[in-house]
PDB file of N, CA and C in Angstrom:
ATOM      1  N   MET A   1       1.480   8.883  19.401  1.00  0.00           N
ATOM      2  CA  MET A   1       0.893   8.629  18.102  1.00  0.00           C
ATOM      3  C   MET A   1       1.706   7.547  17.412  1.00  0.00           C
ATOM      4  N   PHE A   2       1.050   6.618  16.814  1.00  0.00           N
ATOM      5  CA  PHE A   2       1.693   5.520  16.110  1.00  0.00           C
ATOM      6  C   PHE A   2       1.540   5.706  14.618  1.00  0.00           C
ATOM      7  N   ALA A   3       2.560   5.366  13.870  1.00  0.00           N
ATOM      8  CA  ALA A   3       2.496   5.336  12.406  1.00  0.00           C
ATOM      9  C   ALA A   3       2.719   3.893  11.995  1.00  0.00           C
ATOM     10  N   LEU A   4       1.971   3.434  11.034  1.00  0.00           N
ATOM     11  CA  LEU A   4       2.078   2.052  10.584  1.00  0.00           C
ATOM     12  C   LEU A   4       3.002   1.984   9.383  1.00  0.00           C
ATOM     13  N   TYR A   5       3.984   1.111   9.446  1.00  0.00           N
ATOM     14  CA  TYR A   5       4.901   0.899   8.336  1.00  0.00           C
ATOM     15  C   TYR A   5       4.887  -0.571   7.997  1.00  0.00           C
ATOM     16  N   VAL A   6       5.013  -0.887   6.738  1.00  0.00           N
ATOM     17  CA  VAL A   6       4.951  -2.275   6.295  1.00  0.00           C
ATOM     18  C   VAL A   6       6.281  -2.654   5.665  1.00  0.00           C
ATOM     19  N   TYR A   7       6.802  -3.790   6.065  1.00  0.00           N
ATOM     20  CA  TYR A   7       8.029  -4.322   5.496  1.00  0.00           C
ATOM     21  C   TYR A   7       7.686  -5.628   4.808  1.00  0.00           C
ATOM     22  N   SER A   8       8.084  -5.789   3.587  1.00  0.00           N
ATOM     23  CA  SER A   8       7.832  -7.043   2.878  1.00  0.00           C
ATOM     24  C   SER A   8       9.149  -7.762   2.653  1.00  0.00           C
ATOM     25  N   ILE A   9       9.210  -9.002   3.084  1.00  0.00           N
ATOM     26  CA  ILE A   9      10.387  -9.841   2.889  1.00  0.00           C
ATOM     27  C   ILE A   9       9.876 -11.104   2.225  1.00  0.00           C
ATOM     28  N   ASN A  10      10.174 -11.243   0.928  1.00  0.00           N
ATOM     29  CA  ASN A  10       9.620 -12.334   0.135  1.00  0.00           C
ATOM     30  C   ASN A  10       8.107 -12.335   0.291  1.00  0.00           C
ATOM     31  N   VAL A  11       7.536 -13.358   0.931  1.00  0.00           N
ATOM     32  CA  VAL A  11       6.093 -13.454   1.063  1.00  0.00           C
ATOM     33  C   VAL A  11       5.629 -12.986   2.441  1.00  0.00           C
ATOM     34  N   VAL A  12       6.556 -12.750   3.367  1.00  0.00           N
ATOM     35  CA  VAL A  12       6.214 -12.399   4.735  1.00  0.00           C
ATOM     36  C   VAL A  12       6.065 -10.886   4.854  1.00  0.00           C
ATOM     37  N   THR A  13       5.015 -10.431   5.527  1.00  0.00           N
ATOM     38  CA  THR A  13       4.798  -9.009   5.766  1.00  0.00           C
ATOM     39  C   THR A  13       4.705  -8.786   7.269  1.00  0.00           C
ATOM     40  N   ALA A  14       5.422  -7.771   7.773  1.00  0.00           N
ATOM     41  CA  ALA A  14       5.379  -7.453   9.196  1.00  0.00           C
ATOM     42  C   ALA A  14       5.055  -5.978   9.371  1.00  0.00           C
ATOM     43  N   ALA A  15       4.217  -5.655  10.333  1.00  0.00           N
ATOM     44  CA  ALA A  15       3.884  -4.265  10.634  1.00  0.00           C
ATOM     45  C   ALA A  15       4.562  -3.885  11.945  1.00  0.00           C
ATOM     46  N   VAL A  16       5.195  -2.713  11.978  1.00  0.00           N
ATOM     47  CA  VAL A  16       5.936  -2.256  13.139  1.00  0.00           C
ATOM     48  C   VAL A  16       5.593  -0.794  13.367  1.00  0.00           C
ATOM     49  N   SER A  17       5.414  -0.382  14.609  1.00  0.00           N
ATOM     50  CA  SER A  17       5.143   1.025  14.874  1.00  0.00           C
ATOM     51  C   SER A  17       6.451   1.799  14.900  1.00  0.00           C
ATOM     52  N   LEU A  18       6.398   3.043  14.459  1.00  0.00           N
ATOM     53  CA  LEU A  18       7.570   3.909  14.442  1.00  0.00           C
ATOM     54  C   LEU A  18       8.093   4.096  15.859  1.00  0.00           C
ATOM     55  N   GLU A  19       7.186   4.230  16.813  1.00  0.00           N
ATOM     56  CA  GLU A  19       7.590   4.435  18.195  1.00  0.00           C
ATOM     57  C   GLU A  19       8.404   3.244  18.718  1.00  0.00           C
ATOM     58  N   ALA A  20       7.998   2.043  18.382  1.00  0.00           N
ATOM     59  CA  ALA A  20       8.733   0.852  18.823  1.00  0.00           C
ATOM     60  C   ALA A  20      10.113   0.796  18.191  1.00  0.00           C
ATOM     61  N   LEU A  21      10.209   1.176  16.912  1.00  0.00           N
ATOM     62  CA  LEU A  21      11.508   1.158  16.238  1.00  0.00           C
ATOM     63  C   LEU A  21      12.478   2.163  16.841  1.00  0.00           C
ATOM     64  N   GLN A  22      11.961   3.315  17.265  1.00  0.00           N
ATOM     65  CA  GLN A  22      12.828   4.362  17.795  1.00  0.00           C
ATOM     66  C   GLN A  22      13.093   4.202  19.285  1.00  0.00           C
ATOM     67  N   GLY A  23      12.476   3.196  19.901  1.00  0.00           N
ATOM     68  CA  GLY A  23      12.727   2.954  21.315  1.00  0.00           C
ATOM     69  C   GLY A  23      11.990   3.907  22.229  1.00  0.00           C
ATOM     70  N   ASN A  24      10.895   4.512  21.775  1.00  0.00           N
ATOM     71  CA  ASN A  24      10.141   5.432  22.611  1.00  0.00           C
ATOM     72  C   ASN A  24       9.043   4.730  23.397  1.00  0.00           C
ATOM     73  N   GLY A  25       8.930   3.434  23.249  1.00  0.00           N
ATOM     74  CA  GLY A  25       7.895   2.677  23.950  1.00  0.00           C
ATOM     75  C   GLY A  25       8.320   2.350  25.367  1.00  0.00           C
ATOM     76  N   THR A  26       7.474   1.616  26.057  1.00  0.00           N
ATOM     77  CA  THR A  26       7.751   1.279  27.449  1.00  0.00           C
ATOM     78  C   THR A  26       8.607   0.029  27.582  1.00  0.00           C
ATOM     79  N   ASN A  27       8.908  -0.636  26.465  1.00  0.00           N
ATOM     80  CA  ASN A  27       9.676  -1.879  26.566  1.00  0.00           C
ATOM     81  C   ASN A  27      11.183  -1.649  26.558  1.00  0.00           C
ATOM     82  N   GLY A  28      11.639  -0.385  26.532  1.00  0.00           N
ATOM     83  CA  GLY A  28      13.058  -0.088  26.616  1.00  0.00           C
ATOM     84  C   GLY A  28      13.843  -0.388  25.364  1.00  0.00           C
ATOM     85  N   GLY A  29      13.193  -0.368  24.212  1.00  0.00           N
ATOM     86  CA  GLY A  29      13.876  -0.641  22.948  1.00  0.00           C
ATOM     87  C   GLY A  29      14.974   0.365  22.670  1.00  0.00           C
ATOM     88  N   GLY A  30      15.902   0.008  21.820  1.00  0.00           N
ATOM     89  CA  GLY A  30      17.014   0.888  21.486  1.00  0.00           C
ATOM     90  C   GLY A  30      16.661   1.871  20.388  1.00  0.00           C
ATOM     91  N   ASN A  31      17.577   2.755  20.083  1.00  0.00           N
ATOM     92  CA  ASN A  31      17.383   3.711  18.998  1.00  0.00           C
ATOM     93  C   ASN A  31      17.755   3.059  17.689  1.00  0.00           C
ATOM     94  N   VAL A  32      16.774   2.540  17.009  1.00  0.00           N
ATOM     95  CA  VAL A  32      16.973   1.891  15.718  1.00  0.00           C
ATOM     96  C   VAL A  32      16.476   2.836  14.650  1.00  0.00           C
ATOM     97  N   SER A  33      17.295   3.116  13.616  1.00  0.00           N
ATOM     98  CA  SER A  33      16.809   4.008  12.566  1.00  0.00           C
ATOM     99  C   SER A  33      15.838   3.276  11.666  1.00  0.00           C
ATOM    100  N   LEU A  34      14.872   4.027  11.183  1.00  0.00           N
ATOM    101  CA  LEU A  34      13.854   3.487  10.298  1.00  0.00           C
ATOM    102  C   LEU A  34      14.464   3.258   8.932  1.00  0.00           C
ATOM    103  N   PRO A  35      14.408   2.038   8.407  1.00  0.00           N
ATOM    104  CA  PRO A  35      14.983   1.767   7.095  1.00  0.00           C
ATOM    105  C   PRO A  35      14.284   2.583   6.015  1.00  0.00           C
ATOM    106  N   SER A  36      15.029   2.952   4.974  1.00  0.00           N
ATOM    107  CA  SER A  36      14.457   3.759   3.902  1.00  0.00           C
ATOM    108  C   SER A  36      13.434   2.985   3.094  1.00  0.00           C
ATOM    109  N   SER A  37      13.400   1.663   3.210  1.00  0.00           N
ATOM    110  CA  SER A  37      12.457   0.864   2.447  1.00  0.00           C
ATOM    111  C   SER A  37      11.083   0.772   3.115  1.00  0.00           C
ATOM    112  N   ALA A  38      10.911   1.386   4.299  1.00  0.00           N
ATOM    113  CA  ALA A  38       9.617   1.354   4.974  1.00  0.00           C
ATOM    114  C   ALA A  38       8.609   2.160   4.173  1.00  0.00           C
ATOM    115  N   THR A  39       7.385   1.662   4.115  1.00  0.00           N
ATOM    116  CA  THR A  39       6.354   2.305   3.327  1.00  0.00           C
ATOM    117  C   THR A  39       5.119   2.523   4.181  1.00  0.00           C
ATOM    118  N   ALA A  40       4.625   3.757   4.225  1.00  0.00           N
ATOM    119  CA  ALA A  40       3.383   4.046   4.932  1.00  0.00           C
ATOM    120  C   ALA A  40       2.216   3.473   4.145  1.00  0.00           C
ATOM    121  N   VAL A  41       1.207   2.997   4.845  1.00  0.00           N
ATOM    122  CA  VAL A  41       0.022   2.438   4.201  1.00  0.00           C
ATOM    123  C   VAL A  41      -1.108   3.453   4.326  1.00  0.00           C
ATOM    124  N   TYR A  42      -1.681   3.859   3.188  1.00  0.00           N
ATOM    125  CA  TYR A  42      -2.772   4.827   3.174  1.00  0.00           C
ATOM    126  C   TYR A  42      -4.107   4.174   3.492  1.00  0.00           C
ATOM    127  N   GLY A  43      -4.305   2.953   3.027  1.00  0.00           N
ATOM    128  CA  GLY A  43      -5.576   2.269   3.209  1.00  0.00           C
ATOM    129  C   GLY A  43      -5.571   0.925   2.516  1.00  0.00           C
ATOM    130  N   VAL A  44      -6.774   0.397   2.303  1.00  0.00           N
ATOM    131  CA  VAL A  44      -6.938  -0.907   1.665  1.00  0.00           C
ATOM    132  C   VAL A  44      -7.987  -0.779   0.571  1.00  0.00           C
ATOM    133  N   THR A  45      -7.744  -1.443  -0.546  1.00  0.00           N
ATOM    134  CA  THR A  45      -8.705  -1.452  -1.636  1.00  0.00           C
ATOM    135  C   THR A  45      -9.136  -2.884  -1.928  1.00  0.00           C
ATOM    136  N   VAL A  46     -10.411  -3.033  -2.271  1.00  0.00           N
ATOM    137  CA  VAL A  46     -10.965  -4.329  -2.665  1.00  0.00           C
ATOM    138  C   VAL A  46     -11.504  -4.177  -4.081  1.00  0.00           C
ATOM    139  N   ILE A  47     -11.138  -5.100  -4.943  1.00  0.00           N
ATOM    140  CA  ILE A  47     -11.582  -5.070  -6.336  1.00  0.00           C
ATOM    141  C   ILE A  47     -12.989  -5.672  -6.405  1.00  0.00           C
ATOM    142  N   ASN A  48     -13.942  -4.897  -6.923  1.00  0.00           N
ATOM    143  CA  ASN A  48     -15.329  -5.352  -7.050  1.00  0.00           C
ATOM    144  C   ASN A  48     -15.731  -5.535  -8.506  1.00  0.00           C
ATOM    145  N   GLY A  49     -14.764  -5.570  -9.394  1.00  0.00           N
ATOM    146  CA  GLY A  49     -15.030  -5.767 -10.815  1.00  0.00           C
ATOM    147  C   GLY A  49     -14.123  -6.850 -11.362  1.00  0.00           C
ATOM    148  N   ASP A  50     -14.336  -7.182 -12.614  1.00  0.00           N
ATOM    149  CA  ASP A  50     -13.503  -8.192 -13.267  1.00  0.00           C
ATOM    150  C   ASP A  50     -12.591  -7.528 -14.286  1.00  0.00           C
ATOM    151  N   ASN A  51     -11.378  -8.053 -14.417  1.00  0.00           N
ATOM    152  CA  ASN A  51     -10.403  -7.572 -15.399  1.00  0.00           C
ATOM    153  C   ASN A  51     -10.086  -6.085 -15.239  1.00  0.00           C
ATOM    154  N   VAL A  52      -9.838  -5.665 -13.991  1.00  0.00           N
ATOM    155  CA  VAL A  52      -9.455  -4.283 -13.696  1.00  0.00           C
ATOM    156  C   VAL A  52      -7.968  -4.140 -13.997  1.00  0.00           C
ATOM    157  N   ASN A  53      -7.620  -3.176 -14.829  1.00  0.00           N
ATOM    158  CA  ASN A  53      -6.227  -3.010 -15.254  1.00  0.00           C
ATOM    159  C   ASN A  53      -5.330  -2.524 -14.121  1.00  0.00           C
ATOM    160  N   LEU A  54      -4.175  -3.160 -13.989  1.00  0.00           N
ATOM    161  CA  LEU A  54      -3.099  -2.723 -13.108  1.00  0.00           C
ATOM    162  C   LEU A  54      -2.064  -2.080 -14.013  1.00  0.00           C
ATOM    163  N   TRP A  55      -1.825  -0.789 -13.817  1.00  0.00           N
ATOM    164  CA  TRP A  55      -0.983   0.008 -14.715  1.00  0.00           C
ATOM    165  C   TRP A  55       0.423   0.174 -14.154  1.00  0.00           C
ATOM    166  N   GLY A  56       1.386   0.421 -15.029  1.00  0.00           N
ATOM    167  CA  GLY A  56       2.778   0.639 -14.643  1.00  0.00           C
ATOM    168  C   GLY A  56       3.043   2.023 -14.086  1.00  0.00           C
ATOM    169  N   GLY A  57       2.070   2.911 -14.137  1.00  0.00           N
ATOM    170  CA  GLY A  57       2.191   4.268 -13.622  1.00  0.00           C
ATOM    171  C   GLY A  57       0.813   4.895 -13.533  1.00  0.00           C
ATOM    172  N   PRO A  58       0.724   6.070 -12.907  1.00  0.00           N
ATOM    173  CA  PRO A  58      -0.571   6.728 -12.724  1.00  0.00           C
ATOM    174  C   PRO A  58      -1.015   7.491 -13.978  1.00  0.00           C
ATOM    175  N   SER A  59      -1.154   6.770 -15.078  1.00  0.00           N
ATOM    176  CA  SER A  59      -1.510   7.390 -16.356  1.00  0.00           C
ATOM    177  C   SER A  59      -2.048   6.326 -17.298  1.00  0.00           C
ATOM    178  N   LEU A  60      -3.035   6.703 -18.099  1.00  0.00           N
ATOM    179  CA  LEU A  60      -3.566   5.775 -19.101  1.00  0.00           C
ATOM    180  C   LEU A  60      -2.563   5.533 -20.225  1.00  0.00           C
ATOM    181  N   GLN A  61      -1.500   6.323 -20.277  1.00  0.00           N
ATOM    182  CA  GLN A  61      -0.440   6.109 -21.257  1.00  0.00           C
ATOM    183  C   GLN A  61       0.577   5.064 -20.779  1.00  0.00           C
ATOM    184  N   SER A  62       0.481   4.647 -19.524  1.00  0.00           N
ATOM    185  CA  SER A  62       1.373   3.608 -18.989  1.00  0.00           C
ATOM    186  C   SER A  62       0.976   2.246 -19.542  1.00  0.00           C
ATOM    187  N   ASN A  63       1.866   1.292 -19.406  1.00  0.00           N
ATOM    188  CA  ASN A  63       1.579  -0.084 -19.831  1.00  0.00           C
ATOM    189  C   ASN A  63       0.688  -0.786 -18.815  1.00  0.00           C
ATOM    190  N   VAL A  64      -0.187  -1.653 -19.300  1.00  0.00           N
ATOM    191  CA  VAL A  64      -0.981  -2.507 -18.418  1.00  0.00           C
ATOM    192  C   VAL A  64      -0.097  -3.688 -18.031  1.00  0.00           C
ATOM    193  N   ILE A  65       0.091  -3.886 -16.725  1.00  0.00           N
ATOM    194  CA  ILE A  65       0.939  -4.965 -16.216  1.00  0.00           C
ATOM    195  C   ILE A  65       0.175  -6.285 -16.211  1.00  0.00           C
ATOM    196  N   ARG A  66      -1.026  -6.249 -15.662  1.00  0.00           N
ATOM    197  CA  ARG A  66      -1.905  -7.420 -15.615  1.00  0.00           C
ATOM    198  C   ARG A  66      -3.290  -6.939 -15.221  1.00  0.00           C
ATOM    199  N   GLN A  67      -4.216  -7.869 -15.071  1.00  0.00           N
ATOM    200  CA  GLN A  67      -5.571  -7.509 -14.680  1.00  0.00           C
ATOM    201  C   GLN A  67      -5.920  -8.132 -13.332  1.00  0.00           C
ATOM    202  N   LEU A  68      -6.658  -7.362 -12.529  1.00  0.00           N
ATOM    203  CA  LEU A  68      -7.082  -7.788 -11.202  1.00  0.00           C
ATOM    204  C   LEU A  68      -8.545  -8.211 -11.266  1.00  0.00           C
ATOM    205  N   ASN A  69      -8.958  -9.048 -10.329  1.00  0.00           N
ATOM    206  CA  ASN A  69     -10.320  -9.581 -10.373  1.00  0.00           C
ATOM    207  C   ASN A  69     -11.057  -9.432  -9.053  1.00  0.00           C
ATOM    208  N   ARG A  70     -12.342  -9.564  -9.137  1.00  0.00           N
ATOM    209  CA  ARG A  70     -13.276  -9.423  -8.020  1.00  0.00           C
ATOM    210  C   ARG A  70     -12.795 -10.223  -6.804  1.00  0.00           C
ATOM    211  N   GLY A  71     -12.844  -9.559  -5.636  1.00  0.00           N
ATOM    212  CA  GLY A  71     -12.485 -10.222  -4.382  1.00  0.00           C
ATOM    213  C   GLY A  71     -11.036 -10.049  -3.960  1.00  0.00           C
ATOM    214  N   GLU A  72     -10.172  -9.620  -4.871  1.00  0.00           N
ATOM    215  CA  GLU A  72      -8.768  -9.394  -4.506  1.00  0.00           C
ATOM    216  C   GLU A  72      -8.677  -8.107  -3.689  1.00  0.00           C
ATOM    217  N   SER A  73      -7.786  -8.079  -2.695  1.00  0.00           N
ATOM    218  CA  SER A  73      -7.594  -6.870  -1.890  1.00  0.00           C
ATOM    219  C   SER A  73      -6.108  -6.536  -1.812  1.00  0.00           C
ATOM    220  N   TYR A  74      -5.825  -5.238  -1.693  1.00  0.00           N
ATOM    221  CA  TYR A  74      -4.447  -4.751  -1.705  1.00  0.00           C
ATOM    222  C   TYR A  74      -4.306  -3.569  -0.762  1.00  0.00           C
ATOM    223  N   GLU A  75      -3.111  -3.416  -0.186  1.00  0.00           N
ATOM    224  CA  GLU A  75      -2.787  -2.219   0.577  1.00  0.00           C
ATOM    225  C   GLU A  75      -2.490  -1.093  -0.404  1.00  0.00           C
ATOM    226  N   VAL A  76      -2.957   0.107  -0.087  1.00  0.00           N
ATOM    227  CA  VAL A  76      -2.693   1.282  -0.921  1.00  0.00           C
ATOM    228  C   VAL A  76      -1.503   2.011  -0.316  1.00  0.00           C
ATOM    229  N   LEU A  77      -0.441   2.183  -1.108  1.00  0.00           N
ATOM    230  CA  LEU A  77       0.807   2.765  -0.621  1.00  0.00           C
ATOM    231  C   LEU A  77       0.970   4.231  -0.991  1.00  0.00           C
ATOM    232  N   ASP A  78       0.160   4.714  -1.932  1.00  0.00           N
ATOM    233  CA  ASP A  78       0.242   6.115  -2.349  1.00  0.00           C
ATOM    234  C   ASP A  78      -1.037   6.480  -3.083  1.00  0.00           C
ATOM    235  N   GLU A  79      -1.316   7.773  -3.144  1.00  0.00           N
ATOM    236  CA  GLU A  79      -2.454   8.299  -3.892  1.00  0.00           C
ATOM    237  C   GLU A  79      -1.955   9.439  -4.768  1.00  0.00           C
ATOM    238  N   GLN A  80      -2.443   9.503  -5.989  1.00  0.00           N
ATOM    239  CA  GLN A  80      -2.097  10.604  -6.885  1.00  0.00           C
ATOM    240  C   GLN A  80      -3.304  10.865  -7.773  1.00  0.00           C
ATOM    241  N   ASP A  81      -3.932  12.032  -7.572  1.00  0.00           N
ATOM    242  CA  ASP A  81      -5.179  12.363  -8.261  1.00  0.00           C
ATOM    243  C   ASP A  81      -6.176  11.228  -8.028  1.00  0.00           C
ATOM    244  N   SER A  82      -6.664  10.579  -9.050  1.00  0.00           N
ATOM    245  CA  SER A  82      -7.625   9.472  -8.897  1.00  0.00           C
ATOM    246  C   SER A  82      -6.948   8.110  -9.009  1.00  0.00           C
ATOM    247  N   TRP A  83      -5.639   8.070  -8.812  1.00  0.00           N
ATOM    248  CA  TRP A  83      -4.876   6.827  -8.933  1.00  0.00           C
ATOM    249  C   TRP A  83      -4.431   6.349  -7.557  1.00  0.00           C
ATOM    250  N   LEU A  84      -4.404   5.018  -7.379  1.00  0.00           N
ATOM    251  CA  LEU A  84      -3.952   4.394  -6.136  1.00  0.00           C
ATOM    252  C   LEU A  84      -2.774   3.477  -6.436  1.00  0.00           C
ATOM    253  N   ALA A  85      -1.677   3.645  -5.684  1.00  0.00           N
ATOM    254  CA  ALA A  85      -0.493   2.793  -5.862  1.00  0.00           C
ATOM    255  C   ALA A  85      -0.626   1.556  -4.984  1.00  0.00           C
ATOM    256  N   LEU A  86      -0.485   0.391  -5.611  1.00  0.00           N
ATOM    257  CA  LEU A  86      -0.551  -0.878  -4.887  1.00  0.00           C
ATOM    258  C   LEU A  86       0.836  -1.460  -4.671  1.00  0.00           C
ATOM    259  N   GLY A  87       1.826  -0.876  -5.291  1.00  0.00           N
ATOM    260  CA  GLY A  87       3.211  -1.310  -5.187  1.00  0.00           C
ATOM    261  C   GLY A  87       4.060  -0.341  -5.982  1.00  0.00           C
ATOM    262  N   GLU A  88       5.345  -0.604  -6.039  1.00  0.00           N
ATOM    263  CA  GLU A  88       6.228   0.248  -6.830  1.00  0.00           C
ATOM    264  C   GLU A  88       5.902   0.040  -8.307  1.00  0.00           C
ATOM    265  N   SER A  89       5.509   1.099  -8.975  1.00  0.00           N
ATOM    266  CA  SER A  89       5.118   1.051 -10.395  1.00  0.00           C
ATOM    267  C   SER A  89       3.929   0.122 -10.635  1.00  0.00           C
ATOM    268  N   GLU A  90       2.982   0.093  -9.702  1.00  0.00           N
ATOM    269  CA  GLU A  90       1.749  -0.684  -9.845  1.00  0.00           C
ATOM    270  C   GLU A  90       0.584   0.195  -9.394  1.00  0.00           C
ATOM    271  N   TRP A  91      -0.242   0.653 -10.345  1.00  0.00           N
ATOM    272  CA  TRP A  91      -1.300   1.616 -10.071  1.00  0.00           C
ATOM    273  C   TRP A  91      -2.637   1.147 -10.623  1.00  0.00           C
ATOM    274  N   ILE A  92      -3.712   1.513  -9.912  1.00  0.00           N
ATOM    275  CA  ILE A  92      -5.060   1.314 -10.442  1.00  0.00           C
ATOM    276  C   ILE A  92      -5.768   2.665 -10.436  1.00  0.00           C
ATOM    277  N   TYR A  93      -6.660   2.842 -11.404  1.00  0.00           N
ATOM    278  CA  TYR A  93      -7.477   4.049 -11.439  1.00  0.00           C
ATOM    279  C   TYR A  93      -8.649   3.836 -10.496  1.00  0.00           C
ATOM    280  N   TYR A  94      -8.849   4.765  -9.558  1.00  0.00           N
ATOM    281  CA  TYR A  94      -9.916   4.610  -8.571  1.00  0.00           C
ATOM    282  C   TYR A  94     -11.256   5.043  -9.152  1.00  0.00           C
ATOM    283  N   ASP A  95     -12.137   4.081  -9.306  1.00  0.00           N
ATOM    284  CA  ASP A  95     -13.513   4.315  -9.729  1.00  0.00           C
ATOM    285  C   ASP A  95     -14.391   3.528  -8.756  1.00  0.00           C
ATOM    286  N   PRO A  96     -15.182   4.232  -7.923  1.00  0.00           N
ATOM    287  CA  PRO A  96     -15.964   3.542  -6.896  1.00  0.00           C
ATOM    288  C   PRO A  96     -17.012   2.570  -7.441  1.00  0.00           C
ATOM    289  N   SER A  97     -17.259   2.587  -8.745  1.00  0.00           N
ATOM    290  CA  SER A  97     -18.224   1.632  -9.298  1.00  0.00           C
ATOM    291  C   SER A  97     -17.641   0.213  -9.362  1.00  0.00           C
ATOM    292  N   TYR A  98     -16.311   0.079  -9.302  1.00  0.00           N
ATOM    293  CA  TYR A  98     -15.716  -1.263  -9.323  1.00  0.00           C
ATOM    294  C   TYR A  98     -14.532  -1.427  -8.368  1.00  0.00           C
ATOM    295  N   ILE A  99     -14.241  -0.387  -7.559  1.00  0.00           N
ATOM    296  CA  ILE A  99     -13.162  -0.471  -6.570  1.00  0.00           C
ATOM    297  C   ILE A  99     -13.651   0.126  -5.257  1.00  0.00           C
ATOM    298  N   GLN A 100     -13.517  -0.636  -4.181  1.00  0.00           N
ATOM    299  CA  GLN A 100     -13.846  -0.147  -2.839  1.00  0.00           C
ATOM    300  C   GLN A 100     -12.535   0.266  -2.180  1.00  0.00           C
ATOM    301  N   TYR A 101     -12.476   1.498  -1.654  1.00  0.00           N
ATOM    302  CA  TYR A 101     -11.246   1.994  -1.038  1.00  0.00           C
ATOM    303  C   TYR A 101     -11.557   2.493   0.361  1.00  0.00           C
ATOM    304  N   SER A 102     -10.877   1.943   1.361  1.00  0.00           N
ATOM    305  CA  SER A 102     -11.043   2.341   2.756  1.00  0.00           C
ATOM    306  C   SER A 102      -9.743   2.952   3.246  1.00  0.00           C
ATOM    307  N   VAL A 103      -9.793   4.221   3.633  1.00  0.00           N
ATOM    308  CA  VAL A 103      -8.612   4.918   4.142  1.00  0.00           C
ATOM    309  C   VAL A 103      -8.404   4.519   5.593  1.00  0.00           C
ATOM    310  N   GLN A 104      -7.138   4.250   5.973  1.00  0.00           N
ATOM    311  CA  GLN A 104      -6.824   3.860   7.357  1.00  0.00           C
ATOM    312  C   GLN A 104      -6.483   5.075   8.174  1.00  0.00           C
TER     313      GLN A 104
END
């Protein structure tokens, strides 16, 4: 079984399987510990509305960081109730009338 982890370095993103990192694959890799900064990806969301608020937390009492627009897509890193995390302290409220969400 493979788990997908995403590492972001500046603008570059690389996906690595847990099995490859731990050396359980057929390529003879070594025992490398998984860095604590690895983040599992739940799915992908596409914004189908205009001026969708990106919040600082999973609450309407949080600050609005900026607004997202139609056609933008993001990896979902966490889910909490009807909220989707797009990054650390970056959340959108999931409403299927203006957000498409595909679970991986």
